[in-house]
Amino acid sequence: MRILGIESSCDETAAAVVEDGGRILSSAISSQISTHAKYGGVVPELASREHLRGIVPVVRLALEQASTRIEELSAIAVTQGPGLVGSLLVGITYAKALALTRHLPLIAVNHIEGHIHSVISQQLASDSPVEFPALALVVSGGHTHLYEVGEKLTYRLLGKTRDDAAGEAFDKVAKLLGFGYPGGPVIDALAVHGDPHAVHFTLAKMKGNTLDFSFSGIKTAVLRWTEARDLSGEIARRRGLLGETAGPSVEQWLSVTPRTTLDLLASFQYTVIEELLRRAARSAEEIAARSVVISGGVACNAGLRRAVQKRRLPYPVFFPSPGLSTDNAAMIAAAAFPKFARGEFADMTLRAQANLALV
Ligand code: KG4
Ligand code: ZN
C-alpha cells in the first residue's frame, strides 16, 4: 500500500511516496533556503510563491523516483498545520485537487505528528521499534514540545516553549551575529571550536508547568553580550562572506570569527542542549517512558546527539536520520498510515490551520 505525502507548512516544498508505513520509496524536497537566507528568516509571502512554483515538479519527481503511477496510490496525505497559512494552503489545495480528480482518499496530518512519525516509521523498518509509552521531544524552528505518545498513537502534551522555539533561538542568534539563515547548522559546526563553559547563562525558573521551556532569555543574554563588545568589524566581515558565497565553509567562517565569539556560540549551544535534555529526562521519568524520540530540525544537532550518547540513560533514544530530521513529506505520508487503517479521512472542506494543536 502506497501513500503520497505532501508537505508545505514552512519553507520546504516536499512530496514523498511511502509504502506500508515504513518503506520510503522517494522523498523529494525543494528547499527555499536560498530565497529566505538574505532576509535572515522565512518571509511568508515569498514562501507561498515558492510553494506555488515548486509543488507540481516536486510531486512529479516524488512519483517518478518511486516508480509509482497515481493509480497505484491508496491515498494522498497532506500537512494541515501548524505552519504558515499561505504555505499550507498551497499543499492542501493541490492535495485536494489530486484526491478529487483521481478519486483517492485524502488524509490530513498534523506537522508535529509527522515529525514524531519520522522516527516511529524509521524504527519500524529496523529491528528496534519505538516502545510505548514513548517520550517525544519535537524541536524545530517552529516548535519545542514534549509529548507522551501512547501505544495507540495517542498524544498528551507535557510541556512546550512559552516564547521562542529552540531552532528559532539558533536562527536569531545566528542572524544577530551575521551568520545568516538558518542558524542551527552553522552554530553546530562552529560550536566544537569554542569552550562551552566560557560564558555562563542564567536561565529563568519556570513558574507553573516546570516542563515548559523558555528561550527568549538566552537570546537576550546573547544580545547583551554582543552589545557589551564591539563586534561590528567581525559581523561586517561575516555578512560580506555571505554576500560572496551562498554557503560558506566552516574554514571560511572560522577565518572571520574570533575565539571569543566561538566560545559564545559553544556556550549558547551547550545551554540550549542542557535545557532540552534536562526537561526531556524529567518528562521521561514522569511517564515511565520505555523509549525517547527526538525529532525536528534541531535533532540534526551533532552536539545534542553527542550529549545524549554521553549520558547513560535507562531507555533507548531514537533520532531520525538527518534527511528525515528537517521538514520532509515522508514523515507526513508515514503518519497517514495509522489514520488510513482507522478510516480517518478528510473531505473537501479541509482547511489550513496555522495553530493546529496535536492532541
Ligand atoms: O523541522 P524544520 O526543518 O522546520 C520547522 O518545522 O521549523 O527545522 C528547521 C530548524 C531551523 O530553526 C534550523 O536552524 C534548525 O532547525 N536546525 C538546527 C540544525 N539543523 C537545522 N538547529 C541546530 N543544529 C542543527 N544542526
Ligand atoms: Zn517541522
XYZ file of C-alpha atoms and ligand atoms in Angstrom:
386
model
C 0.000 0.000 0.000
C 1.454 3.333 -1.059
C 0.621 6.823 0.195
C 1.749 10.084 -1.376
C 2.623 12.697 1.238
C 2.664 16.452 0.593
C 4.284 18.980 2.946
C 4.345 22.757 2.524
C 3.977 24.183 6.031
C 7.080 26.383 6.088
C 9.961 26.789 3.651
C 10.316 23.368 2.054
C 8.035 22.118 -0.698
C 8.124 18.357 -0.291
C 6.462 15.222 -1.639
C 7.176 11.563 -0.897
C 5.848 8.097 -1.541
C 5.892 5.685 1.401
C 4.977 2.025 1.243
C 3.370 0.088 4.106
C 4.102 2.757 6.699
C 7.887 2.409 6.814
C 9.453 1.967 3.384
C 10.338 5.327 1.844
C 10.236 4.910 -1.926
C 11.024 8.568 -2.585
C 11.396 11.842 -0.706
C 11.663 14.928 -2.899
C 12.369 18.284 -1.260
C 12.646 21.684 -2.862
C 14.253 23.948 -0.286
C 13.687 27.697 -0.291
C 16.654 28.441 1.961
C 18.462 30.488 -0.701
C 15.325 32.649 -1.195
C 14.983 33.473 2.508
C 18.669 33.491 3.516
C 19.249 37.141 2.621
C 16.343 38.211 4.856
C 17.650 36.244 7.849
C 14.430 34.251 8.170
C 11.379 32.952 6.326
C 9.343 35.636 4.521
C 5.762 34.248 4.378
C 4.749 35.890 1.070
C 7.875 34.619 -0.668
C 7.325 31.166 0.831
C 3.804 30.869 -0.664
C 5.068 31.989 -4.059
C 7.892 29.450 -3.995
C 5.496 26.658 -2.954
C 3.266 27.516 -5.914
C 6.274 27.252 -8.167
C 7.567 24.049 -6.613
C 4.537 21.906 -5.888
C 3.875 20.401 -9.343
C 7.508 19.470 -10.183
C 8.151 18.168 -6.656
C 5.121 15.837 -6.688
C 6.045 14.661 -10.177
C 9.623 13.969 -9.029
C 8.458 12.024 -5.965
C 6.210 9.806 -8.112
C 8.942 9.307 -10.713
C 11.615 8.431 -8.156
C 9.236 5.938 -6.528
C 8.375 4.488 -9.976
C 4.763 4.909 -8.949
C 1.784 5.979 -11.040
C -1.005 7.930 -9.370
C -3.351 4.971 -9.988
C -1.119 2.839 -7.736
C -1.613 5.125 -4.734
C -4.026 4.282 -1.908
C -4.318 7.820 -0.528
C -2.963 11.369 -0.536
C -1.738 12.751 2.800
C -1.173 16.440 3.379
C 0.001 18.688 6.212
C -2.966 20.598 7.646
C -0.960 22.646 10.176
C 0.610 24.093 12.199
C 2.550 26.385 9.897
C 2.274 29.440 7.695
C -1.284 29.636 6.437
C -0.406 30.779 2.903
C 2.162 27.993 2.596
C -0.152 25.291 3.979
C -2.858 26.377 1.554
C -0.734 25.544 -1.478
C -0.161 21.938 -0.389
C -3.762 21.452 0.759
C -5.279 22.859 -2.426
C -3.050 20.702 -4.584
C -3.717 17.572 -2.496
C -7.475 18.188 -2.642
C -7.418 18.625 -6.419
C -5.415 15.431 -6.849
C -7.669 13.455 -4.487
C -10.834 14.726 -6.148
C -9.799 14.163 -9.744
C -8.114 10.793 -9.077
C -10.802 9.537 -6.676
C -8.342 8.977 -3.845
C -8.976 9.369 -0.134
C -7.465 12.467 1.468
C -5.751 12.301 4.877
C -4.936 15.378 6.973
C -1.751 15.166 9.045
C -0.525 17.390 11.845
C 3.028 18.541 11.079
C 4.227 17.785 14.631
C 2.786 14.285 14.428
C 4.735 13.964 11.175
C 7.990 14.805 12.961
C 7.260 12.136 15.587
C 6.428 9.600 12.862
C 9.680 10.276 11.034
C 11.266 8.285 13.872
C 8.473 5.777 14.569
C 8.354 4.696 10.914
C 12.148 4.616 10.578
C 12.430 2.351 13.636
C 9.573 0.183 12.385
C 11.736 -0.670 9.401
C 14.662 -1.578 11.723
C 14.899 -4.275 14.393
C 14.475 -1.847 17.308
C 10.985 -0.357 17.130
C 9.918 2.544 19.335
C 8.366 1.146 22.513
C 5.454 2.827 24.258
C 4.795 4.883 26.250
C 7.370 6.996 24.453
C 8.502 10.499 25.279
C 8.714 12.659 22.156
C 10.739 15.865 22.057
C 9.877 17.769 18.878
C 12.364 20.545 18.480
C 12.499 22.686 15.361
C 12.269 26.243 14.085
C 8.593 26.391 14.983
C 8.175 24.023 17.932
C 9.729 22.842 21.151
C 7.195 20.387 22.530
C 7.265 17.384 24.835
C 4.603 14.711 24.299
C 3.729 11.418 25.850
C 2.977 9.043 22.972
C 0.781 6.075 23.833
C 0.622 2.617 22.275
C -2.363 3.579 20.124
C -0.577 6.713 18.914
C -2.377 8.988 21.305
C -0.633 12.182 22.329
C -0.533 14.100 25.587
C 1.239 17.449 25.703
C 3.570 17.605 28.716
C 5.389 20.880 28.070
C 6.211 23.400 25.388
C 8.057 26.626 24.796
C 6.395 29.749 26.135
C 8.219 32.006 23.700
C 10.824 31.113 21.067
C 11.313 27.607 19.729
C 14.842 26.242 20.184
C 15.546 26.373 16.422
C 14.254 29.934 16.355
C 16.765 30.837 19.088
C 19.567 29.324 16.962
C 18.319 31.312 13.955
C 18.020 34.605 15.861
C 21.448 34.316 17.471
C 22.996 33.493 14.089
C 21.258 36.438 12.447
C 22.388 38.800 15.198
C 25.997 37.729 14.764
C 25.967 37.872 10.963
C 25.862 34.137 10.217
C 22.748 34.207 8.018
C 19.856 31.746 7.894
C 19.303 29.023 9.015
C 21.456 29.409 12.108
C 21.408 25.880 13.526
C 23.801 24.150 11.143
C 26.428 26.962 11.293
C 26.367 27.269 15.076
C 26.517 23.479 15.362
C 29.596 23.312 13.123
C 31.395 26.179 14.896
C 30.466 25.252 18.492
C 33.073 22.454 18.571
C 35.758 25.137 18.136
C 34.757 27.027 21.284
C 34.590 26.409 25.039
C 31.023 25.544 26.123
C 31.736 26.711 29.677
C 33.260 30.083 28.771
C 30.028 32.098 29.042
C 27.539 31.342 31.778
C 23.863 31.958 31.051
C 21.433 32.151 33.931
C 18.073 30.762 32.977
C 14.700 31.847 34.226
C 12.973 29.477 36.639
C 9.662 28.315 35.168
C 6.590 29.119 37.209
C 3.594 26.858 36.668
C 4.394 23.889 34.452
C 8.087 23.218 35.061
C 8.265 21.103 31.906
C 7.724 24.218 29.777
C 10.673 25.843 28.027
C 11.733 29.443 27.523
C 14.481 30.501 25.132
C 13.933 34.236 24.852
C 16.087 34.921 27.953
C 19.159 33.279 26.480
C 18.612 35.114 23.194
C 18.504 38.439 25.097
C 21.610 37.441 27.079
C 23.446 36.891 23.763
C 22.258 40.305 22.593
C 23.565 41.935 25.805
C 26.880 40.080 25.429
C 27.318 41.433 21.897
C 26.262 44.956 22.907
C 28.951 44.970 25.597
C 31.630 44.412 22.919
C 32.409 45.995 19.608
C 31.707 43.208 17.164
C 30.842 45.448 14.213
C 34.042 44.552 12.324
C 33.690 40.782 12.536
C 29.919 40.919 11.861
C 30.550 43.013 8.736
C 33.186 40.511 7.575
C 30.734 37.634 8.017
C 27.968 39.484 6.182
C 30.474 40.186 3.423
C 31.296 36.474 3.241
C 27.578 35.655 2.951
C 27.287 38.143 0.104
C 30.122 36.421 -1.787
C 29.312 32.761 -1.175
C 25.947 31.037 -0.940
C 27.107 28.593 1.738
C 30.447 29.488 3.334
C 32.539 26.545 4.555
C 33.467 26.036 8.228
C 37.044 27.169 7.402
C 35.700 30.371 5.843
C 33.531 31.069 8.905
C 36.474 30.351 11.198
C 38.604 32.869 9.320
C 36.177 35.691 10.262
C 35.201 34.527 13.763
C 37.497 35.140 16.738
C 37.821 32.740 19.666
C 35.623 34.824 21.999
C 32.686 34.546 19.585
C 33.309 30.823 19.133
C 33.184 30.482 22.922
C 29.873 32.357 22.954
C 28.410 30.051 20.286
C 29.624 26.940 22.114
C 28.188 28.180 25.422
C 24.870 29.135 23.813
C 24.503 25.724 22.175
C 25.550 23.922 25.361
C 22.927 25.787 27.403
C 20.122 25.106 24.902
C 21.022 21.396 24.790
C 21.122 21.170 28.586
C 17.698 22.789 28.805
C 16.232 20.402 26.244
C 17.715 17.273 27.751
C 17.019 18.149 31.361
C 13.303 18.588 30.730
C 13.136 15.604 28.382
C 14.744 13.389 31.036
C 12.344 14.607 33.717
C 9.336 14.024 31.442
C 10.574 10.556 30.507
C 10.889 9.701 34.181
C 7.447 11.079 34.973
C 5.672 8.945 32.373
C 7.967 5.905 32.863
C 8.881 6.118 29.171
C 10.161 2.946 27.500
C 11.829 4.988 24.772
C 12.558 8.581 23.782
C 12.147 10.077 20.328
C 13.883 13.353 19.416
C 12.857 14.871 16.082
C 12.554 18.131 14.141
C 15.298 20.244 12.564
C 17.251 20.751 15.800
C 17.506 16.934 16.125
C 20.233 17.253 13.441
C 22.421 18.978 16.010
C 25.613 16.983 16.463
C 26.209 18.456 19.926
C 22.759 17.289 21.027
C 23.387 13.778 19.704
C 26.794 13.635 21.440
C 25.265 14.860 24.720
C 22.647 12.067 24.557
C 25.325 9.465 23.838
C 27.370 10.605 26.824
C 24.503 10.136 29.275
C 23.779 6.619 30.415
C 20.024 6.586 30.056
C 17.771 3.713 31.102
C 15.835 3.844 27.804
C 16.812 3.978 24.127
C 16.834 7.418 22.496
C 15.968 7.481 18.798
C 16.828 10.231 16.333
C 15.681 10.441 12.719
C 18.301 10.040 10.016
C 19.466 13.572 9.010
C 17.268 13.701 5.879
C 14.208 12.952 7.994
C 15.005 15.474 10.749
C 14.180 18.649 8.885
C 10.878 19.138 7.082
C 10.051 16.426 4.574
C 6.972 14.683 3.203
C 7.970 11.095 4.001
C 7.056 11.786 7.634
C 3.642 13.090 6.535
C 2.942 10.002 4.412
C 4.180 7.736 7.240
C 1.916 9.403 9.807
C -1.053 8.838 7.482
C -0.877 5.017 7.579
C -2.460 4.530 11.021
C -5.124 7.086 10.050
C -5.843 5.140 6.860
C -6.236 1.968 8.932
C -8.649 3.768 11.275
C -10.594 5.232 8.356
C -9.800 8.815 9.399
C -10.282 10.658 6.130
C -10.647 14.342 5.387
C -13.058 15.791 2.860
C -13.063 18.779 0.546
C -13.853 21.136 3.427
C -10.334 20.578 4.832
C -8.802 23.906 5.806
C -5.300 25.007 6.706
C -4.858 25.640 10.432
C -1.887 27.792 11.313
C -2.095 26.893 15.022
C -3.314 23.323 14.794
C -2.692 21.572 18.103
C -1.744 17.920 18.473
C -3.989 16.147 20.952
O 11.945 20.940 11.207
P 12.454 22.119 10.459
O 13.041 21.877 9.083
O 11.332 23.195 10.247
C 10.375 23.525 11.205
O 9.386 22.782 11.350
O 10.648 24.540 11.865
O 13.530 22.846 11.392
C 14.264 23.952 10.984
C 15.042 24.470 12.181
C 15.761 25.787 11.941
O 15.497 26.651 13.025
C 17.233 25.378 11.920
O 18.110 26.387 12.369
C 17.233 24.194 12.859
O 16.035 23.514 12.584
N 18.379 23.322 12.622
C 19.338 23.098 13.537
C 20.301 22.273 12.918
N 19.875 21.996 11.655
C 18.690 22.652 11.488
N 19.463 23.549 14.793
C 20.563 23.172 15.482
N 21.538 22.384 14.958
C 21.451 21.910 13.693
N 22.416 21.143 13.201
Zn 8.990 20.931 11.007
